[in-house]
Coordinates of C-alpha atoms in Angstrom, one line a residue:
M1 CA 27.0 14.7 7.8
E2 CA 26.0 11.1 7.4
L3 CA 22.7 10.3 5.8
P4 CA 21.2 6.8 5.5
K5 CA 20.9 5.6 1.9
G6 CA 17.6 6.6 0.4
L7 CA 16.8 8.6 3.5
A8 CA 15.8 5.3 5.2
G9 CA 14.4 6.0 8.7
V10 CA 14.6 9.7 8.3
V11 CA 11.4 11.4 9.5
V12 CA 10.6 14.3 7.2
D13 CA 7.1 15.3 8.3
Q14 CA 4.0 14.2 10.2
T15 CA 0.9 12.5 8.9
K16 CA -2.5 11.2 10.1
V17 CA -3.1 9.2 7.0
S18 CA -1.2 6.0 7.5
S19 CA 1.7 4.5 9.5
T20 CA 4.2 1.7 9.3
K21 CA 5.5 2.2 12.9
N22 CA 6.9 -1.0 14.4
A23 CA 6.4 -2.7 11.1
I24 CA 2.6 -2.6 11.5
L25 CA 0.6 -1.0 8.7
T26 CA -2.3 1.1 9.9
Y27 CA -4.7 3.4 8.1
A28 CA -5.7 6.4 10.3
G29 CA -4.9 4.1 13.3
Y30 CA -6.7 1.0 12.1
P31 CA -4.5 -2.1 11.5
I32 CA -4.7 -3.2 7.9
K33 CA -5.5 -6.8 9.0
E34 CA -8.8 -5.4 10.3
L35 CA -9.5 -3.5 7.2
K36 CA -8.7 -6.1 4.6
N37 CA -12.4 -7.0 4.0
A38 CA -13.8 -3.5 4.5
P39 CA -15.4 -1.9 1.3
F40 CA -12.9 0.0 -0.7
E41 CA -15.1 3.1 -0.6
E42 CA -15.1 3.0 3.2
V43 CA -11.3 2.8 3.3
V44 CA -11.0 5.7 0.9
F45 CA -13.4 7.8 3.1
L46 CA -11.2 6.8 6.1
L47 CA -8.0 7.9 4.4
W48 CA -9.5 11.2 3.4
H49 CA -11.3 12.1 6.6
T50 CA -9.3 10.0 9.2
R51 CA -12.6 8.5 10.4
L52 CA -15.0 5.9 9.3
P53 CA -18.2 6.9 7.6
N54 CA -21.6 6.1 9.1
A55 CA -24.0 4.0 7.0
D56 CA -25.6 6.9 5.2
E57 CA -22.3 8.6 4.5
L58 CA -20.9 5.4 3.0
K59 CA -23.9 5.0 0.8
D60 CA -23.8 8.6 -0.4
F61 CA -20.0 8.4 -0.9
R62 CA -20.3 5.2 -3.0
K63 CA -23.0 6.8 -5.1
L64 CA -20.9 9.9 -5.6
L65 CA -17.8 8.0 -6.7
V66 CA -19.8 5.8 -9.2
S67 CA -21.6 8.8 -10.6
Q68 CA -18.3 10.3 -11.6
M69 CA -16.9 7.2 -13.3
A70 CA -17.3 8.7 -16.8
L71 CA -14.6 10.5 -18.8
P72 CA -15.0 13.8 -20.6
Y73 CA -15.6 13.4 -24.4
E74 CA -12.4 15.3 -25.2
T75 CA -10.4 13.0 -23.0
V76 CA -11.7 9.8 -24.6
Q77 CA -11.1 11.2 -28.1
L78 CA -7.4 11.9 -27.3
M79 CA -6.9 8.7 -25.4
A80 CA -8.1 6.7 -28.3
R81 CA -5.0 7.9 -30.1
I82 CA -2.3 7.9 -27.5
A83 CA -3.3 4.6 -25.9
R84 CA -2.5 2.7 -29.1
E85 CA 1.0 4.1 -29.2
P86 CA 3.8 1.4 -28.7
Q87 CA 4.6 2.8 -25.2
H88 CA 4.5 1.3 -21.8
P89 CA 1.0 1.7 -20.3
M90 CA 2.5 3.7 -17.4
S91 CA 3.8 6.2 -20.0
I92 CA 0.3 6.4 -21.4
L93 CA -1.2 6.8 -18.0
R94 CA 1.3 9.6 -17.2
T95 CA 0.1 11.5 -20.3
T96 CA -3.5 10.7 -19.6
V97 CA -3.4 12.1 -16.1
S98 CA -1.9 15.3 -17.4
L99 CA -4.5 15.3 -20.1
L100 CA -7.3 15.0 -17.6
G101 CA -5.9 18.1 -16.0
T102 CA -6.8 20.0 -19.2
T103 CA -10.2 18.4 -20.0
N104 CA -11.7 17.8 -16.6
D105 CA -12.3 21.2 -15.1
V106 CA -8.9 21.8 -13.3
E107 CA -10.4 24.6 -11.2
R108 CA -12.3 21.9 -9.2
D109 CA -9.8 20.0 -7.1
D110 CA -12.5 17.5 -6.2
P111 CA -11.0 14.2 -4.8
P112 CA -14.0 12.0 -5.4
R113 CA -14.3 13.2 -9.0
I114 CA -10.6 12.8 -9.6
L115 CA -10.4 9.3 -8.1
A116 CA -13.4 8.1 -10.2
K117 CA -11.9 9.5 -13.3
M118 CA -8.5 7.9 -12.6
L119 CA -10.1 4.5 -12.2
T120 CA -12.1 4.9 -15.5
A121 CA -9.1 6.2 -17.4
I122 CA -6.9 3.2 -16.3
A123 CA -9.6 0.8 -17.4
A124 CA -10.0 2.7 -20.7
I125 CA -6.3 2.4 -21.4
I126 CA -6.5 -1.4 -21.0
R127 CA -9.6 -1.6 -23.2
I128 CA -8.2 0.6 -26.0
R129 CA -4.9 -1.4 -26.0
N130 CA -6.8 -4.6 -26.4
D131 CA -9.0 -3.1 -29.2
K132 CA -12.1 -3.4 -27.1
P133 CA -14.8 -0.8 -26.7
I134 CA -14.8 1.4 -23.6
K135 CA -17.5 0.3 -21.1
H136 CA -19.6 2.6 -18.9
A137 CA -20.2 2.3 -15.2
R138 CA -23.4 0.9 -13.8
K139 CA -24.9 3.2 -11.2
N140 CA -26.3 0.4 -9.0
W141 CA -22.9 -1.3 -8.6
G142 CA -20.1 -0.5 -6.2
V143 CA -16.7 1.0 -7.2
V144 CA -14.7 -2.2 -7.3
E145 CA -17.4 -4.1 -9.2
N146 CA -17.5 -1.3 -11.7
F147 CA -13.8 -1.0 -12.0
I148 CA -13.4 -4.8 -12.8
Y149 CA -16.2 -4.5 -15.3
L150 CA -14.7 -1.4 -16.9
F151 CA -11.3 -3.1 -17.6
S152 CA -12.5 -6.7 -18.2
G153 CA -15.8 -6.1 -20.0
K154 CA -17.5 -8.7 -17.9
R155 CA -19.5 -8.4 -14.7
P156 CA -17.4 -10.1 -12.0
T157 CA -18.7 -12.6 -9.5
A158 CA -19.2 -11.6 -5.9
E159 CA -16.1 -13.6 -5.0
Q160 CA -14.0 -11.8 -7.6
V161 CA -15.2 -8.5 -6.3
S162 CA -14.3 -9.5 -2.7
M163 CA -10.8 -10.6 -3.7
F164 CA -10.1 -7.5 -5.8
N165 CA -11.5 -5.3 -3.1
T166 CA -8.9 -6.7 -0.7
V167 CA -6.2 -6.1 -3.2
M168 CA -7.3 -2.5 -3.7
V169 CA -7.5 -1.9 0.1
L170 CA -4.1 -3.3 0.7
H171 CA -2.6 -1.1 -2.0
A172 CA -4.5 2.1 -1.1
D173 CA -1.7 3.7 1.0
H174 CA 1.6 3.1 2.5
E175 CA 3.0 6.1 4.4
F176 CA 5.8 8.1 2.7
N177 CA 6.7 5.8 -0.1
A178 CA 8.5 7.2 -3.2
S179 CA 5.4 8.1 -5.2
T180 CA 3.5 9.5 -2.3
F181 CA 6.4 11.6 -1.2
T182 CA 6.7 12.9 -4.7
A183 CA 3.1 13.8 -4.8
R184 CA 3.5 15.6 -1.4
V185 CA 6.5 17.6 -2.7
V186 CA 4.4 18.9 -5.6
A187 CA 1.4 19.5 -3.4
S188 CA 3.5 21.6 -1.0
T189 CA 3.9 24.1 -3.8
K190 CA 0.1 24.5 -4.0
S191 CA 0.0 23.0 -7.5
D192 CA -3.2 21.4 -8.8
Y193 CA -4.2 17.8 -8.0
Y194 CA -3.5 16.6 -11.5
S195 CA 0.1 17.9 -11.4
C196 CA 0.6 16.1 -8.1
L197 CA -0.9 12.8 -9.5
T198 CA 1.2 13.1 -12.7
A199 CA 4.3 13.3 -10.6
A200 CA 3.3 10.4 -8.5
V201 CA 2.6 8.2 -11.6
C202 CA 6.1 9.1 -12.9
A203 CA 7.6 7.9 -9.6
L204 CA 5.5 4.7 -9.5
K205 CA 6.6 3.7 -13.0
G206 CA 10.1 2.8 -11.8
P207 CA 10.9 -0.9 -11.5
L208 CA 12.1 -0.4 -7.9
H209 CA 8.7 0.9 -6.9
G210 CA 5.5 0.1 -8.6
G211 CA 7.0 -1.7 -11.6
A212 CA 8.3 -4.5 -9.4
N213 CA 5.0 -6.5 -9.9
E214 CA 5.5 -6.6 -13.6
Q215 CA 9.1 -7.9 -13.2
V216 CA 7.9 -10.6 -10.8
F217 CA 5.5 -12.1 -13.4
K218 CA 8.1 -11.7 -16.1
M219 CA 10.4 -13.9 -14.0
L220 CA 7.6 -16.5 -13.6
E221 CA 6.8 -16.5 -17.3
T222 CA 10.5 -16.9 -18.2
I223 CA 10.8 -19.9 -15.9
R224 CA 7.7 -21.6 -17.3
E225 CA 8.4 -20.9 -20.9
T226 CA 12.0 -22.1 -20.8
G227 CA 11.3 -25.1 -18.6
Q228 CA 14.0 -24.0 -16.1
D229 CA 14.1 -25.2 -12.5
P230 CA 13.0 -22.2 -10.5
V231 CA 15.6 -22.7 -7.8
Q232 CA 18.5 -22.9 -10.3
Y233 CA 17.1 -19.8 -12.1
V234 CA 17.1 -17.8 -8.9
E235 CA 20.5 -19.1 -7.9
R236 CA 22.0 -18.0 -11.2
R237 CA 20.5 -14.5 -10.9
I238 CA 21.8 -14.1 -7.3
A239 CA 25.2 -15.3 -8.3
S240 CA 25.3 -12.7 -11.1
G241 CA 24.4 -9.9 -8.7
Q242 CA 20.8 -9.5 -10.1
K243 CA 17.9 -8.6 -7.8
I244 CA 15.0 -11.0 -7.3
M245 CA 12.0 -8.8 -7.6
G246 CA 9.2 -9.2 -5.1
F247 CA 11.4 -9.9 -2.1
G248 CA 12.5 -7.8 0.8
H249 CA 11.2 -4.5 2.2
R250 CA 12.9 -1.6 3.8
V251 CA 10.3 -1.5 6.6
Y252 CA 9.1 -5.1 7.0
K253 CA 12.1 -7.1 7.9
D254 CA 10.1 -10.0 9.3
G255 CA 7.6 -10.1 6.4
D256 CA 5.2 -7.8 4.7
P257 CA 1.8 -8.1 6.4
R258 CA 0.1 -7.4 3.0
A259 CA 1.9 -10.3 1.3
A260 CA 0.6 -12.7 3.9
I261 CA -3.0 -11.8 3.1
L262 CA -2.4 -11.7 -0.7
R263 CA -0.8 -15.1 -0.6
E264 CA -4.0 -16.8 0.3
I265 CA -5.9 -14.8 -2.4
A266 CA -3.3 -15.8 -5.0
R267 CA -3.5 -19.5 -4.0
K268 CA -7.3 -19.5 -4.3
I269 CA -7.7 -17.5 -7.5
A270 CA -4.8 -19.5 -9.2
H271 CA -6.6 -22.7 -8.4
E272 CA -10.0 -21.4 -9.7
T273 CA -8.5 -20.0 -13.0
G274 CA -6.2 -23.0 -13.8
N275 CA -3.0 -21.1 -12.9
D276 CA -1.8 -23.5 -10.1
P277 CA 1.6 -24.0 -11.8
Y278 CA 2.4 -20.4 -11.3
F279 CA 1.6 -20.5 -7.6
V280 CA 3.6 -23.7 -7.2
L281 CA 6.6 -21.8 -8.8
Q282 CA 6.1 -18.9 -6.5
E283 CA 6.1 -21.2 -3.4
R284 CA 9.3 -22.9 -4.5
I285 CA 11.0 -19.6 -5.0
R286 CA 9.6 -18.3 -1.8
D287 CA 11.0 -21.2 0.2
Y288 CA 14.4 -21.0 -1.4
M289 CA 14.7 -17.2 -1.0
F290 CA 14.0 -17.5 2.7
K291 CA 16.5 -20.3 3.1
K292 CA 19.1 -18.5 1.1
T293 CA 18.6 -14.8 2.0
H294 CA 16.1 -14.8 4.8
L295 CA 14.0 -12.3 2.7
H296 CA 10.3 -12.5 2.7
P297 CA 7.9 -11.8 -0.2
N298 CA 6.6 -8.3 -0.4
V299 CA 3.3 -6.9 -1.6
D300 CA 4.3 -7.1 -5.3
Y301 CA 5.1 -10.8 -5.2
Y302 CA 1.6 -12.3 -5.0
T303 CA -0.2 -9.3 -6.6
A304 CA 1.5 -10.2 -9.9
L305 CA -0.2 -13.6 -10.0
I306 CA -3.5 -12.2 -8.9
Y307 CA -3.5 -9.6 -11.7
H308 CA -2.6 -12.3 -14.2
C309 CA -5.5 -14.4 -13.0
F310 CA -7.8 -11.4 -13.8
N311 CA -6.5 -11.7 -17.4
L312 CA -4.5 -8.6 -17.3
D313 CA -1.4 -8.2 -19.4
R314 CA 1.7 -7.9 -17.2
Q315 CA 2.6 -4.5 -18.7
T316 CA -0.6 -3.1 -17.2
F317 CA 0.1 -4.4 -13.7
T318 CA 1.6 -1.1 -12.5
T319 CA -1.4 0.8 -13.7
M320 CA -3.5 -1.4 -11.4
F321 CA -1.2 -0.3 -8.6
A322 CA -1.8 3.3 -9.6
A323 CA -5.6 2.7 -9.6
C324 CA -5.4 1.5 -6.0
R325 CA -2.8 4.0 -4.7
T326 CA -4.6 7.1 -6.1
A327 CA -6.8 7.0 -3.0
G328 CA -3.8 7.4 -0.8
W329 CA -2.1 9.9 -3.0
L330 CA -5.1 12.1 -2.8
A331 CA -5.2 11.8 1.0
H332 CA -1.6 12.9 1.2
I333 CA -2.1 15.7 -1.3
I334 CA -5.1 17.0 0.8
E335 CA -3.0 16.8 4.0
Q336 CA 0.1 18.4 2.5
Q337 CA -1.7 21.3 1.0
A338 CA -3.3 22.1 4.3
E339 CA 0.2 22.6 5.8
G340 CA 0.9 25.6 3.5
C341 CA 4.7 25.1 3.5
P342 CA 6.8 24.1 0.5
I343 CA 9.1 21.1 0.9
R344 CA 12.6 22.4 0.4
P345 CA 15.3 20.2 2.0
S346 CA 19.0 21.1 2.1
S347 CA 21.8 19.1 0.7
E348 CA 25.5 18.6 1.5
Y349 CA 27.7 19.7 -1.3
V350 CA 30.6 17.2 -1.9
G351 CA 32.0 18.6 -5.2
Q352 CA 35.1 20.6 -5.8
T353 CA 35.7 24.0 -4.1
N354 CA 37.9 27.0 -4.4
R355 CA 37.7 27.1 -8.2
H356 CA 38.0 30.3 -10.2
Y357 CA 36.6 30.8 -13.7
L358 CA 39.2 33.1 -15.2
A359 CA 42.1 31.2 -13.8
D360 CA 40.8 27.9 -15.1
K361 CA 39.9 29.4 -18.5
E362 CA 43.5 30.7 -18.8
E363 CA 45.0 27.4 -17.7
N364 CA 42.9 25.5 -20.2
S365 CA 43.4 27.9 -23.1
I366 CA 45.3 26.7 -26.2
D367 CA 48.0 28.8 -27.6

């Protein structure tokens, strides 16, 4: 039996949520390039129902999500303690999601309620870590506008909402990636939504998945702070066998379509926030990496700079990824639980055989 590394290309199930077939990302059949400016709430509805909402449905759905963007009192009290611990924000989020499962009426597997609570919890983690008071959602604002307000404490401009909306849409789902597949495995056992989401957060935390955006900006900071030439820095890392985060993708060999969209947002917001030097660094590294390795930037590469321009600490970047991807996780959880069949693959055993306990015990005994 020969299996591709990391199960690359192995089809394990069917889905109506999203696809990367032929290296084209689609949500329920719609190309991501056509959805990039669609309201986040509309895209969430699409992922959950595999159809677009009409005007009244979208209005009601947005109102429902915003109405649920408040955390239970018990959750806030406990978060105020754990969020100040010297742990990575993703570790805090992992515990918070599990905590929500005990304080947020776990008998109600209600996707809108859960997504809204996740967004608010992530914003609250950021506020508490910065010793800032937790903000409360404004009922007349949209989900993205509220989310930015909840983590920043300031009402964003219409342009900022538009840019961040696109970021959230592009990150909302991506077929059977590691965290989504993890959520589906747990969902297949008919476990509750919070258990599924906790497992997904654990998978997303890894630097080879969601944590890559943090590593991208760490690289940019190191280059700027030490005054190194970016090309020489990358050359040394490659020569020493180290991975350059933010480049290459298992599916998109000719370039991640999300990165192309995010590049223009990164360029614009970097200029508007006085972060042009970071974008210049990224472009020099981008050009060199293509010349040297023929690898293109992926979704993490430009997202890192965008998050920085929203005054987010790089350790919180992956929690932003989780905020966006929760929409897709929930879509896959809903779909998987409807199948009613636990995921239980087989494996090929390659260890020793024909061993016998008593014989080996006797042989290894000491006189």
